[in-house]
Each structure stands twice: as structure tokens, then as C-alpha cells.
Amino acid sequence: MLKMMHHVKRDIFESKAANGICARTLTLTNLRLAHTDPTLASKLWEISCQGGRVESVRELSSLRAVDEDQFNLFDAQGSIMLPSLCHAHIHLDKCFILDQCSDLITGNFEEALKVTGDAKATFSANREDLYLRGERLIRESIEAGVTSMRAHVEVDSLVGFACLNVALTLRYTYRSVCHIQISVFAQEPLFTASGDTEPGRNYDLLKEAAQRDGVSCVGSAPYVEPSTEQAKLNIKLILDIAGRWGYHADFHLDYNLDPTSEPLTYEVISQARKHSRHWTPTVGVPKAGITISHATRLQLFTPAQWHDLVDAIDGLPITFVGLPQSDMYMQGRSDRDKLLGPPRSTLRVPYIAEKYGLQVAMAVNNIENAFTPQGSSDPLSLCPLAVGLFQAATPKAIRTLARSVTLTAKHAIGIESQRGLFPMRGDPADFVIVHGNENLRSVVLNPGYDRTTVLGGVVVSRRRAQRWMAAIDRQMTEIALPWHRRVKWRYLLCPPWFAYKWAKSQHMVPNRVVPVHTRSDADAETVYMPTHLIGPVGAGPKLPRSSELK
């Protein structure tokens, strides 16, 4: 394991050195920024970073010529730069376990808990798998533009501290390229039976885990408790731990669409008021925050109830996090036979911000498990989903969605961020350049795959897609036609001429089409290419010159 960790760490730093950008001084040029003014948004900019912060922002009159070998200078080539992405809510230990679970039959929450519990039973005995899956999530996230995340790891009598130990190792290994905030999380009930008034073994383990170095958040899912009263006690116990150690608190709460259920968000507010010294911000002194995730029950609120909620929260550092991929997949299954099917059962991020002034973050939550079998580790991929889901593509909604996976997400987990979607002097130099996109609207509607990630004024990741396409010429077109379309009937009037042309096409013309196997396995896909685009054996296809495409 140590050998593998050393190898991973070496690869990261070697990649930074290979790009020639590894110092604390960096200039990013030929950028476009997400200004609200369309004139400013269309201009090119240059950002100078020093000591991990923005030193200067200046406008360019034209595209600056850049020497590729120039040290500490990065050319964005006209692409847009945003604040770096943030996972406000991600489960580090339960990612990529769908292949370890039995088939999903009902898809409901009870089934997800069961098959995930079966997979969890193997976590303690297979820590290498825990490490590799968590590492994959972190690496893919950084490549997508993520520089900070709140990583939930479960602590209970089933897994013990196995998930926490692996998460702390990963946090240390990747400390220079991503801020990983560890949240010890109780997915299982803290109370063993419905009549219990004192918490059980899971609570003792959670308290012990909270004392570990590297932990800065504690959370739970009160809705799994046997009764509503025990769910309220769960909230109190979590806030007690958070208050004692100065931690953030994170509740996965009100995860239902039942109008008769009591919204326990108000219990969080009530308990936080009782610990107001810990949760009330003081000027110049950073305070811990409270995050409430899912909260699908709030979708049933009337406008008056929303206004009451805003008034109740007043002054408390509470941020809501919508998890659209999980919420839409899991909630509303009882309505599948209704005329319009299940409702849009996730927090309406742009609408809530516009109507009630509440900024709501969006997060991925899970990747390839029974709670969220679909999706990727890219927070930016949530934006196009939200555009259709919330019918929100106005300029104001576009900015709200972009903030929800950048600035609002960082605010939710207590990470310092820029003051706006475009950088100003003194801001943290944490960015993502989305190559191929030149304005904020295009990023939100259709984000590009190619990304460059900057953390503390250092380029820590570059993701590029390799692209090639077979040249389309007359012979390639003809080979796909049926035989009666390929035969030139005039040749039948002169058989010797037909024989000559056929022989020449088979043996003498170098540009004939031959099959090329794109993979070496038995199920390899075959692509037909002209022979003049094929290099030596093992060299792979050659990219055609522009003259060959004519």
C-alpha cells in the first residue's frame, strides 16, 4: 500500500513538473471571464497569481502570442475560466460499488440500503479496494476541476474505522492538489431499538472517530432512526459533538415527499439556537456551518412556509444542498403510474434563490451505487441536467447554477472562495479553465470535457481528450455501398477494361481501404481506413494532413 501511495504521489508531481508550472507564481493569459457585463465577458484577460492568490487582473487588447516553453505562463487560448468546482456532498467510501451489489429490482430506498449494507460488510476486509475506489473518485474529480470536497465516510459497528482510516490516508496523499474535508458520518441509526432513550454502539464509535486528527465535520441521516423522537435526539447528539470540537455539522435530512411528515429542518434550527455561541458568526472569526442535504420535503412548502423558513434561519450559518441525481432517481416512485409520473422531487435551485433569497448548492452525492447508479464525478455535469429539470436558462438562472457547484458549494463546506464568478485581486487562485467554452452560458448548457485545474496558483491537472477521425474519401464511401451500386456498368461493355481496373484496385493502388482493429481483444471493433492513413505495425493510425482530406 505504501509503495502504491508513493507511486501515485510521484506521478502527480512529475506531471506538474512536466508542464513546467510548479512554482507559486503563475500567469494565466488569453482568458475569458464570467462578467455580468456582456462587453467585458467577450474580452480577453490575463490573471497574475502570487503566493496562492490573485495578484492582478488586466484586460488584453488582443490575443497574446505565447511561447509554449515560457515558464509559469499558461495560455487558455480564449477559453473561459471559472472558480474551481467543489463537491459539497460526496460519499468517498460508497462510490463505484454497483458491481459489488446484487441487481436492482425495485430501486427503492429500502433496497438501496440493503444491497449497500451487503457491500459494506466487505469493506473492512478489503481495504485496498476501498483505497482504489476512493482514489479513483478523487483523481477524476480533480481532473474535472474540483479543488475541494466534503467527503463523507461511514463509521458504525459494521465497518468500524476502516473507511475513516482509508479516507485520512487519501487526504494526506492528495493534500497538495485538493482540499479534502473529512466528515465522519452515521448512515446507520444511533439508537438500536424504537424504545431506546440512550444511543447505542454506533454513537460511541462516532464520538471516538470525531476525535481523530484530520476530521473537521460530523454528520448523520436522522431519517433512518426508528422513530421521529429518536431522529430529533439524533440531531441534538450530532450538534453536541460538532459544538464540542468546533466542527461543521452535516445532516442528510427530510428525504421524503410525505406531506404528513414533520419537517425536521426546524429541529436543526431550534437546536442550533440553543448552541448559538457556536453557530452565530462573529466578525473576523470564522465559524463552523450547518449543511442540510436532500431536503426534498421542503418542495411541498407553500410560499408562506418558505418565507417562515427564511425568517427562522436568519443569522444561522445553514446552507441547503440539493442532490438532483439521487433525489430524482429515488423519490416519487409511488407516483410512477400517475399521468405525469413522479414529480421533480429535488430542491429547485434557481427558483428558490430568486423567490426567497436562499442560495442552494448542488452536489453529486453518490457515484455508481444503489442510491445513484448514474452520473459521473463532474459537478459541472449537474448544470445541464438542472437547466432542463428546472426549466431555467435565463441569464440570472445560468449564474445561479454556476455558483451552485462553485461558490455556493464552497460556502456550504466553509471553504474560502472568490467573491464572484470572475476573480478580483486578493481572491484565492483556485480555478478551472473549461476549454472549448467561451462564455458562461455555454459552460452551463454544454460544458466541455477538456479542463485545466488550478489550486493555489499552481496547475495541478490538465484533462484532454484525444480525437481522430478516419478521412472520408470516395473509396471509403463506395465500400459501404451494395454491389449493384459499386459496379460501373459501362465496364461490362468492355470486359478486359473491367478486369484491368479490378486488378489495379486490388494490388496496385496504395489508397485502398483495409480493416483496422481498434482493440486487440476478440470483440474488437473494426474501422475501415485508407492504407495511406495507416502507419507501421503497432504505430496506430496517422492523422491525415489537410491536403489528404480534400
Coordinates of C-alpha atoms in Angstrom, one line a residue:
M1 CA 0.0 0.0 0.0
L2 CA 2.8 2.4 0.9
K3 CA 4.5 1.7 -2.4
M4 CA 1.3 2.4 -4.3
M5 CA 0.8 5.7 -2.4
H6 CA 4.3 6.7 -3.2
H7 CA 3.8 5.9 -6.9
V8 CA 0.6 8.0 -7.1
K9 CA 2.2 11.0 -5.4
R10 CA 5.3 10.8 -7.6
D11 CA 3.0 10.8 -10.7
I12 CA 1.2 13.9 -9.7
F13 CA 4.3 15.9 -9.0
E14 CA 6.1 14.7 -12.1
S15 CA 3.1 15.8 -14.2
K16 CA 3.3 19.2 -12.7
A17 CA 7.0 19.4 -13.4
A18 CA 6.4 18.2 -16.9
N19 CA 4.0 21.0 -17.6
G20 CA 6.7 23.5 -16.4
I21 CA 4.3 25.0 -13.9
C22 CA 5.2 24.1 -10.4
A23 CA 6.1 27.4 -8.7
R24 CA 3.9 29.7 -6.7
T25 CA 3.9 32.4 -9.4
L26 CA 1.7 31.8 -12.4
T27 CA 0.3 33.9 -15.2
L28 CA -2.9 32.8 -17.0
T29 CA -3.4 34.6 -20.2
N30 CA -5.9 34.8 -23.1
L31 CA -8.8 34.0 -20.7
R32 CA -12.4 34.9 -20.8
L33 CA -14.2 35.6 -17.6
A34 CA -17.8 35.3 -16.4
H35 CA -18.5 39.0 -16.1
T36 CA -22.1 40.1 -15.9
D37 CA -21.4 42.8 -18.5
P38 CA -21.5 41.2 -21.9
T39 CA -18.9 43.6 -23.2
L40 CA -16.4 42.6 -20.5
A41 CA -17.4 38.9 -20.8
S42 CA -16.4 39.0 -24.5
K43 CA -12.9 40.5 -23.8
L44 CA -9.7 38.6 -23.2
W45 CA -8.0 38.8 -19.8
E46 CA -4.7 38.0 -18.1
I47 CA -4.5 36.9 -14.5
S48 CA -1.3 37.0 -12.4
C49 CA -1.1 34.8 -9.3
Q50 CA 1.4 35.1 -6.5
G51 CA 1.5 33.1 -3.3
G52 CA -1.7 31.3 -4.0
R53 CA -3.8 34.5 -4.6
V54 CA -4.8 36.7 -7.5
E55 CA -2.2 39.5 -7.8
S56 CA -3.6 41.3 -10.7
V57 CA -6.3 41.2 -13.4
R58 CA -5.8 43.1 -16.6
E59 CA -7.6 43.3 -19.9
L60 CA -5.9 42.3 -23.2
S61 CA -6.4 44.3 -26.3
S62 CA -5.9 41.2 -28.5
L63 CA -4.8 37.6 -28.3
R64 CA -1.4 37.4 -26.8
A65 CA 1.3 35.4 -28.6
V66 CA 2.7 32.8 -26.2
D67 CA 5.9 30.8 -26.3
E68 CA 5.0 27.2 -25.3
D69 CA 8.3 26.9 -23.5
Q70 CA 7.8 30.0 -21.4
F71 CA 7.9 29.2 -17.7
N72 CA 4.9 29.8 -15.5
L73 CA 2.7 31.1 -18.3
F74 CA -0.4 29.3 -19.3
D75 CA -2.3 30.1 -22.5
A76 CA -6.1 29.5 -22.3
Q77 CA -6.5 30.3 -26.0
G78 CA -9.7 32.2 -25.5
S79 CA -11.5 29.7 -23.2
I80 CA -13.4 30.7 -20.1
M81 CA -12.1 30.4 -16.5
L82 CA -14.4 29.9 -13.5
P83 CA -13.9 29.4 -9.8
S84 CA -12.8 25.8 -9.2
L85 CA -15.5 23.3 -8.6
C86 CA -16.4 21.8 -5.2
H87 CA -18.1 18.6 -4.0
A88 CA -20.3 20.0 -1.3
H89 CA -21.5 16.4 -0.6
I90 CA -19.8 13.2 -1.8
H91 CA -19.5 9.7 -0.3
L92 CA -15.9 8.6 -0.6
D93 CA -16.4 5.1 0.6
K94 CA -19.6 4.1 -1.2
C95 CA -18.5 5.1 -4.7
F96 CA -18.2 2.6 -7.6
I97 CA -19.7 -0.4 -5.7
L98 CA -22.6 -1.1 -8.1
D99 CA -20.7 -4.1 -9.5
Q100 CA -20.5 -5.5 -5.9
C101 CA -24.2 -5.3 -5.4
S102 CA -27.0 -7.6 -6.5
D103 CA -29.3 -6.4 -9.3
L104 CA -31.6 -3.5 -8.5
I105 CA -35.2 -4.8 -8.8
T106 CA -37.4 -2.2 -7.1
G107 CA -35.0 0.7 -7.0
N108 CA -36.5 2.0 -3.8
F109 CA -34.7 3.3 -0.7
E110 CA -35.1 0.1 1.3
E111 CA -33.5 -2.0 -1.4
A112 CA -30.6 0.5 -1.7
L113 CA -30.0 0.3 2.0
K114 CA -29.9 -3.5 1.9
V115 CA -27.6 -4.0 -1.1
T116 CA -25.3 -1.3 0.1
G117 CA -25.2 -2.8 3.5
D118 CA -24.2 -6.1 1.9
A119 CA -21.4 -4.4 0.1
K120 CA -20.3 -2.5 3.2
A121 CA -19.9 -5.8 5.0
T122 CA -16.8 -6.5 2.9
F123 CA -15.2 -3.0 3.4
S124 CA -13.1 -3.9 6.5
A125 CA -11.7 -7.0 4.9
N126 CA -10.8 -5.3 1.6
R127 CA -9.2 -2.0 2.4
E128 CA -7.2 -2.0 -0.8
D129 CA -10.5 -1.8 -2.8
L130 CA -11.6 1.0 -0.5
Y131 CA -8.4 2.9 -1.3
L132 CA -8.5 2.4 -5.0
R133 CA -12.2 3.4 -5.4
G134 CA -11.7 6.5 -3.3
E135 CA -8.6 7.3 -5.2
R136 CA -10.4 7.0 -8.5
L137 CA -13.1 9.4 -7.3
I138 CA -10.5 12.0 -6.1
R139 CA -8.4 11.8 -9.3
E140 CA -11.5 12.0 -11.6
S141 CA -12.8 14.9 -9.6
I142 CA -9.5 16.9 -9.8
E143 CA -9.3 16.3 -13.5
A144 CA -12.9 17.7 -13.8
G145 CA -11.9 20.9 -12.0
V146 CA -12.6 20.1 -8.3
T147 CA -10.2 21.5 -5.8
S148 CA -12.2 21.0 -2.6
M149 CA -14.7 18.4 -1.3
R150 CA -16.6 17.3 1.8
A151 CA -16.0 13.5 1.8
H152 CA -18.4 11.6 3.9
V153 CA -17.1 8.3 5.4
E154 CA -19.2 6.0 7.4
V155 CA -18.5 5.0 11.0
D156 CA -20.6 2.3 12.6
S157 CA -20.4 -1.2 14.1
L158 CA -20.4 -2.8 10.6
V159 CA -17.3 -1.1 9.1
G160 CA -15.7 0.3 12.3
F161 CA -13.0 2.8 11.3
A162 CA -11.9 1.2 8.1
C163 CA -13.5 3.8 5.8
L164 CA -12.1 6.6 8.0
N165 CA -8.6 5.3 8.1
V166 CA -8.5 5.0 4.3
A167 CA -10.0 8.5 3.8
L168 CA -7.4 10.0 6.1
T169 CA -4.7 8.3 4.1
L170 CA -6.1 9.6 0.8
R171 CA -6.5 13.1 2.3
Y172 CA -2.8 13.2 3.2
T173 CA -1.7 11.7 -0.1
Y174 CA -3.6 14.3 -2.2
R175 CA -3.3 17.2 0.2
S176 CA -1.2 19.3 -2.3
V177 CA -3.8 19.1 -5.1
C178 CA -7.2 19.0 -3.4
H179 CA -8.6 20.2 -0.1
I180 CA -10.4 17.1 1.2
Q181 CA -12.6 17.8 4.2
I182 CA -13.3 14.5 6.1
S183 CA -16.9 14.1 7.5
V184 CA -17.4 11.2 9.9
F185 CA -20.9 10.1 9.0
A186 CA -23.6 7.9 10.7
Q187 CA -25.7 6.4 7.9
E188 CA -26.9 3.7 10.4
P189 CA -29.2 4.6 13.3
L190 CA -27.6 5.9 16.5
F191 CA -30.4 4.2 18.5
T192 CA -30.7 0.4 18.4
A193 CA -34.5 0.0 19.0
S194 CA -37.5 2.2 18.9
G195 CA -37.9 2.3 22.7
D196 CA -34.3 3.3 23.5
T197 CA -33.7 6.6 25.1
E198 CA -29.9 6.3 25.1
P199 CA -27.8 5.9 21.9
G200 CA -26.0 2.7 21.2
R201 CA -22.7 1.4 19.9
N202 CA -22.8 3.5 16.7
Y203 CA -22.9 6.7 18.7
D204 CA -19.9 5.7 20.7
L205 CA -17.9 4.9 17.6
L206 CA -18.9 8.2 16.0
K207 CA -17.7 10.2 19.1
E208 CA -14.4 8.3 19.1
A209 CA -14.0 9.0 15.3
A210 CA -14.6 12.7 15.8
Q211 CA -11.5 13.0 17.9
R212 CA -9.2 11.8 15.1
D213 CA -6.8 14.3 13.6
G214 CA -7.9 15.3 10.1
V215 CA -11.6 15.2 10.9
S216 CA -13.5 18.5 10.7
C217 CA -17.2 17.6 10.2
V218 CA -19.7 15.2 11.7
G219 CA -22.9 14.2 10.1
S220 CA -25.9 11.8 10.2
A221 CA -29.1 10.7 8.5
P222 CA -31.7 11.2 11.2
Y223 CA -34.5 9.7 8.9
V224 CA -33.1 6.2 9.5
E225 CA -33.9 6.3 13.2
P226 CA -36.8 4.0 14.4
S227 CA -38.9 7.0 15.5
T228 CA -39.3 10.7 14.9
E229 CA -38.4 11.4 18.6
Q230 CA -35.2 9.5 18.2
A231 CA -34.5 11.4 14.9
K232 CA -34.7 14.6 16.9
L233 CA -32.3 13.2 19.5
N234 CA -30.0 12.2 16.7
I235 CA -29.9 15.9 15.6
K236 CA -29.1 17.0 19.1
L237 CA -26.3 14.5 19.6
I238 CA -24.7 15.5 16.3
L239 CA -24.8 19.2 17.1
D240 CA -23.4 18.4 20.6
I241 CA -20.3 16.7 19.0
A242 CA -19.9 19.4 16.5
G243 CA -20.1 22.1 19.1
R244 CA -17.7 20.4 21.4
W245 CA -15.0 20.0 18.8
G246 CA -15.7 23.1 16.7
Y247 CA -16.8 21.1 13.7
H248 CA -19.2 21.6 10.8
A249 CA -22.4 19.6 11.0
D250 CA -24.0 17.9 8.0
F251 CA -27.5 16.4 8.1
H252 CA -29.0 14.2 5.4
L253 CA -32.5 15.2 6.2
D254 CA -36.2 15.4 5.2
Y255 CA -35.6 12.9 2.5
N256 CA -39.2 12.3 1.6
L257 CA -42.3 13.7 -0.2
D258 CA -44.8 12.9 2.5
P259 CA -46.9 16.0 3.3
T260 CA -47.9 14.5 6.7
S261 CA -44.3 14.1 7.9
E262 CA -42.8 16.7 10.2
P263 CA -40.0 18.8 8.5
L264 CA -37.1 18.2 10.8
T265 CA -35.2 21.1 9.4
Y266 CA -36.9 23.2 12.1
E267 CA -35.5 20.9 14.7
V268 CA -32.0 21.6 13.4
I269 CA -32.8 25.4 13.6
S270 CA -34.2 25.0 17.2
Q271 CA -31.2 23.0 18.4
A272 CA -28.7 25.4 16.7
R273 CA -30.4 28.3 18.5
K274 CA -29.7 26.6 21.8
H275 CA -26.0 26.4 20.8
S276 CA -26.0 30.0 19.4
R277 CA -22.5 30.7 20.7
H278 CA -21.0 28.1 18.5
W279 CA -23.2 28.7 15.4
T280 CA -23.5 32.5 15.4
P281 CA -20.8 34.1 13.3
T282 CA -18.5 36.7 14.9
V283 CA -16.8 39.4 12.9
G284 CA -13.3 38.3 11.9
V285 CA -13.7 34.9 13.5
P286 CA -14.7 32.0 11.1
K287 CA -17.4 29.8 12.5
A288 CA -18.5 26.3 11.6
G289 CA -21.5 25.8 9.4
I290 CA -24.6 23.5 9.2
T291 CA -25.4 21.8 6.0
I292 CA -28.8 20.2 5.2
S293 CA -28.8 17.9 2.2
H294 CA -31.6 16.4 0.2
A295 CA -34.5 18.3 2.0
T296 CA -36.9 17.1 -0.6
R297 CA -39.8 17.5 1.9
L298 CA -39.3 21.3 1.5
Q299 CA -40.5 21.0 -2.1
L300 CA -44.1 20.7 -0.6
F301 CA -43.8 24.1 1.2
T302 CA -46.2 26.9 0.3
P303 CA -44.8 30.4 -0.3
A304 CA -45.8 31.4 3.2
Q305 CA -43.9 28.4 4.7
W306 CA -40.8 29.2 2.6
H307 CA -40.9 32.8 4.0
D308 CA -41.3 31.4 7.5
L309 CA -38.3 29.2 7.0
V310 CA -36.1 32.0 5.8
D311 CA -37.1 34.1 8.8
A312 CA -36.4 31.1 11.1
I313 CA -32.9 30.6 9.7
D314 CA -32.0 34.3 10.0
G315 CA -28.4 34.6 11.3
L316 CA -27.6 30.9 11.4
P317 CA -24.9 29.5 9.0
I318 CA -27.3 27.0 7.4
T319 CA -26.9 26.1 3.7
F320 CA -29.0 23.6 1.8
V321 CA -27.5 21.2 -0.8
G322 CA -29.7 19.7 -3.5
L323 CA -28.7 16.3 -4.9
P324 CA -30.7 16.2 -8.1
Q325 CA -29.3 12.9 -9.5
S326 CA -30.0 11.0 -6.3
D327 CA -33.3 12.8 -5.5
M328 CA -34.8 12.3 -8.9
Y329 CA -33.8 8.7 -9.0
M330 CA -35.0 7.7 -5.6
Q331 CA -38.0 9.9 -4.8
G332 CA -41.6 9.8 -6.0
R333 CA -41.6 6.1 -7.0
S334 CA -45.2 5.7 -5.7
D335 CA -46.3 8.2 -8.4
R336 CA -44.9 6.2 -11.4
D337 CA -48.4 5.1 -12.6
K338 CA -49.8 8.6 -12.5
L339 CA -50.4 10.5 -15.7
L340 CA -47.2 12.7 -15.4
G341 CA -45.2 10.1 -13.4
P342 CA -43.0 11.0 -10.5
P343 CA -42.6 14.8 -9.6
R344 CA -39.5 16.8 -9.9
S345 CA -38.5 15.9 -6.4
T346 CA -35.4 17.9 -5.7
L347 CA -34.7 21.5 -4.5
R348 CA -35.4 24.0 -7.3
V349 CA -32.1 25.8 -7.1
P350 CA -32.7 28.9 -9.3
Y351 CA -36.3 29.3 -8.2
I352 CA -35.5 29.2 -4.5
A353 CA -32.7 31.7 -5.0
E354 CA -34.8 34.1 -7.0
K355 CA -38.0 33.9 -4.9
Y356 CA -36.7 33.5 -1.4
G357 CA -33.1 34.6 -1.5
L358 CA -31.7 31.2 -0.3
Q359 CA -28.6 30.1 -2.1
V360 CA -28.7 26.3 -2.6
A361 CA -25.7 24.3 -3.6
M362 CA -25.8 21.3 -5.9
A363 CA -23.7 18.1 -5.4
V364 CA -23.1 14.7 -6.9
N365 CA -23.7 12.7 -3.7
N366 CA -23.0 9.2 -4.9
I367 CA -21.4 7.6 -8.0
E368 CA -22.3 4.1 -9.3
N369 CA -24.1 2.7 -6.3
A370 CA -27.7 1.7 -5.4
F371 CA -28.6 5.3 -4.3
T372 CA -27.3 6.9 -7.5
P373 CA -26.4 4.4 -10.2
Q374 CA -26.0 7.0 -12.9
G375 CA -23.8 10.1 -13.4
S376 CA -20.1 11.0 -13.1
S377 CA -17.8 12.7 -10.6
D378 CA -18.1 16.1 -12.5
P379 CA -20.2 18.6 -10.6
L380 CA -20.4 20.7 -13.7
S381 CA -22.5 18.0 -15.3
L382 CA -25.3 18.8 -12.9
C383 CA -25.8 22.2 -14.6
P384 CA -27.2 20.9 -18.0
L385 CA -29.4 18.5 -16.0
A386 CA -30.7 21.4 -13.9
V387 CA -31.4 23.5 -16.9
G388 CA -33.9 21.0 -18.2
L389 CA -35.1 19.9 -14.8
F390 CA -35.9 23.4 -13.5
Q391 CA -36.6 25.0 -16.9
A392 CA -34.0 27.5 -16.1
A393 CA -31.9 29.1 -18.9
T394 CA -32.2 32.8 -18.2
P395 CA -29.0 34.8 -17.6
K396 CA -29.8 35.0 -13.9
A397 CA -30.5 31.3 -13.6
I398 CA -27.4 30.4 -15.5
R399 CA -25.3 32.4 -13.0
T400 CA -27.1 30.8 -10.0
L401 CA -26.5 27.3 -11.4
A402 CA -22.8 28.1 -12.0
R403 CA -22.5 29.4 -8.4
S404 CA -24.2 26.3 -7.0
V405 CA -21.3 24.0 -7.9
T406 CA -18.6 26.6 -7.3
L407 CA -19.0 29.5 -4.8
T408 CA -22.2 28.3 -3.0
A409 CA -20.8 24.8 -2.7
K410 CA -17.6 26.1 -1.1
H411 CA -19.6 28.3 1.2
A412 CA -21.6 25.2 2.3
I413 CA -18.5 23.4 3.5
G414 CA -16.8 26.5 4.9
I415 CA -14.0 26.9 2.2
E416 CA -12.8 30.3 1.3
S417 CA -13.6 31.2 -2.3
Q418 CA -13.8 34.1 -4.8
R419 CA -16.2 37.0 -4.2
G420 CA -17.8 36.4 -7.5
L421 CA -17.7 34.2 -10.6
F422 CA -14.9 36.4 -12.0
P423 CA -11.7 36.9 -10.0
M424 CA -10.6 40.0 -8.2
R425 CA -7.3 41.0 -6.6
G426 CA -6.7 39.1 -3.4
D427 CA -9.0 36.2 -4.2
P428 CA -7.8 32.6 -3.8
A429 CA -6.2 31.5 -7.1
D430 CA -8.4 28.3 -7.4
F431 CA -9.8 28.0 -10.9
V432 CA -11.0 25.7 -13.6
I433 CA -10.5 26.5 -17.3
V434 CA -13.1 24.9 -19.4
H435 CA -11.5 24.6 -22.8
G436 CA -13.8 25.0 -25.9
N437 CA -16.3 27.2 -24.0
E438 CA -16.0 30.9 -24.3
N439 CA -18.9 32.2 -22.2
L440 CA -20.7 31.2 -19.0
R441 CA -23.9 30.2 -20.8
S442 CA -22.1 27.6 -23.0
V443 CA -20.4 26.2 -19.9
V444 CA -23.7 25.7 -18.0
L445 CA -25.6 24.4 -21.1
N446 CA -22.9 22.2 -22.6
P447 CA -19.6 22.1 -20.6
G448 CA -16.5 21.0 -22.5
Y449 CA -14.6 17.9 -21.5
D450 CA -11.1 19.4 -21.7
R451 CA -10.2 21.1 -18.4
T452 CA -7.3 22.7 -16.6
T453 CA -7.4 22.8 -12.8
V454 CA -5.5 25.4 -10.8
L455 CA -5.2 25.3 -7.0
G456 CA -3.3 28.0 -5.1
G457 CA -1.8 29.4 -8.2
V458 CA -0.5 26.0 -9.3
V459 CA -1.7 24.0 -12.3
V460 CA -2.5 20.6 -10.7
S461 CA -4.3 18.9 -13.5
R462 CA -4.9 19.0 -17.2
R463 CA -7.5 16.8 -18.9
R464 CA -7.5 16.4 -22.6
A465 CA -9.5 14.2 -25.0
Q466 CA -7.6 12.5 -27.8
R467 CA -9.5 12.9 -31.0
W468 CA -9.1 11.4 -34.5
M469 CA -11.4 10.6 -37.4
A470 CA -10.9 8.5 -40.4
A471 CA -10.8 10.5 -43.6
I472 CA -13.9 10.3 -45.7
D473 CA -13.0 9.8 -49.4
R474 CA -14.6 8.3 -52.4
Q475 CA -13.3 4.8 -51.9
M476 CA -14.4 4.6 -48.3
T477 CA -17.9 5.7 -49.3
E478 CA -18.0 3.2 -52.1
I479 CA -17.1 0.3 -50.0
A480 CA -20.2 0.8 -47.9
L481 CA -22.5 0.7 -50.9
P482 CA -24.2 -2.5 -52.1
W483 CA -22.6 -4.4 -55.0
H484 CA -25.0 -3.1 -57.7
R485 CA -24.2 0.5 -56.7
R486 CA -20.5 -0.1 -56.8
V487 CA -20.4 -1.8 -60.2
K488 CA -19.7 0.6 -63.1
W489 CA -22.0 -1.0 -65.7
R490 CA -20.1 0.6 -68.6
Y491 CA -17.2 -1.7 -67.8
L492 CA -19.4 -4.7 -68.8
L493 CA -19.3 -3.4 -72.3
C494 CA -15.5 -4.0 -72.3
P495 CA -14.6 -6.9 -70.1
P496 CA -10.8 -6.5 -70.5
W497 CA -11.0 -2.9 -69.2
F498 CA -13.1 -4.1 -66.3
A499 CA -10.5 -6.8 -65.4
Y500 CA -7.7 -4.3 -65.6
K501 CA -9.4 -1.8 -63.3
W502 CA -10.3 -4.5 -60.8
A503 CA -6.7 -5.9 -60.6
K504 CA -5.3 -2.4 -60.2
S505 CA -7.6 -1.6 -57.4
Q506 CA -6.7 -4.8 -55.5
H507 CA -2.9 -4.8 -56.0
M508 CA -1.6 -1.5 -57.3
V509 CA -3.5 1.4 -55.7
P510 CA -2.0 2.3 -52.3
N511 CA -5.1 4.2 -51.1
R512 CA -7.3 1.1 -50.9
V513 CA -9.4 0.6 -47.8
V514 CA -8.4 -2.1 -45.3
P515 CA -9.8 -3.0 -41.9
V516 CA -8.0 -1.7 -38.8
H517 CA -8.7 -3.2 -35.4
T518 CA -9.1 -0.6 -32.8
R519 CA -8.5 -3.1 -29.9
S520 CA -6.7 -6.3 -29.6
D521 CA -9.4 -8.3 -27.9
A522 CA -11.7 -10.8 -29.6
D523 CA -14.6 -8.4 -29.7
A524 CA -12.6 -5.6 -31.3
E525 CA -14.5 -3.1 -33.3
T526 CA -13.3 -2.8 -36.9
V527 CA -12.9 0.6 -38.6
Y528 CA -12.2 0.9 -42.3
M529 CA -9.4 3.3 -43.2
P530 CA -7.4 4.1 -46.4
T531 CA -4.0 2.4 -46.2
H532 CA -2.2 5.8 -46.6
L533 CA -3.5 6.8 -43.2
I534 CA -2.1 3.6 -41.5
G535 CA 1.5 3.8 -40.1
P536 CA 3.8 0.9 -39.3
V537 CA 2.5 -2.1 -37.4
G538 CA 1.8 -1.1 -33.8
A539 CA 2.1 2.6 -34.5
G540 CA -1.6 3.3 -34.7
P541 CA -3.5 5.4 -37.2
K542 CA -1.8 8.5 -38.6
L543 CA -3.8 11.8 -38.5
P544 CA -4.4 12.9 -42.1
R545 CA -2.9 16.1 -43.5
S546 CA -5.3 18.8 -44.6
S547 CA -4.3 18.0 -48.3
E548 CA -5.4 14.4 -47.8
L549 CA -8.9 15.4 -46.7
K550 CA -9.6 17.2 -49.9

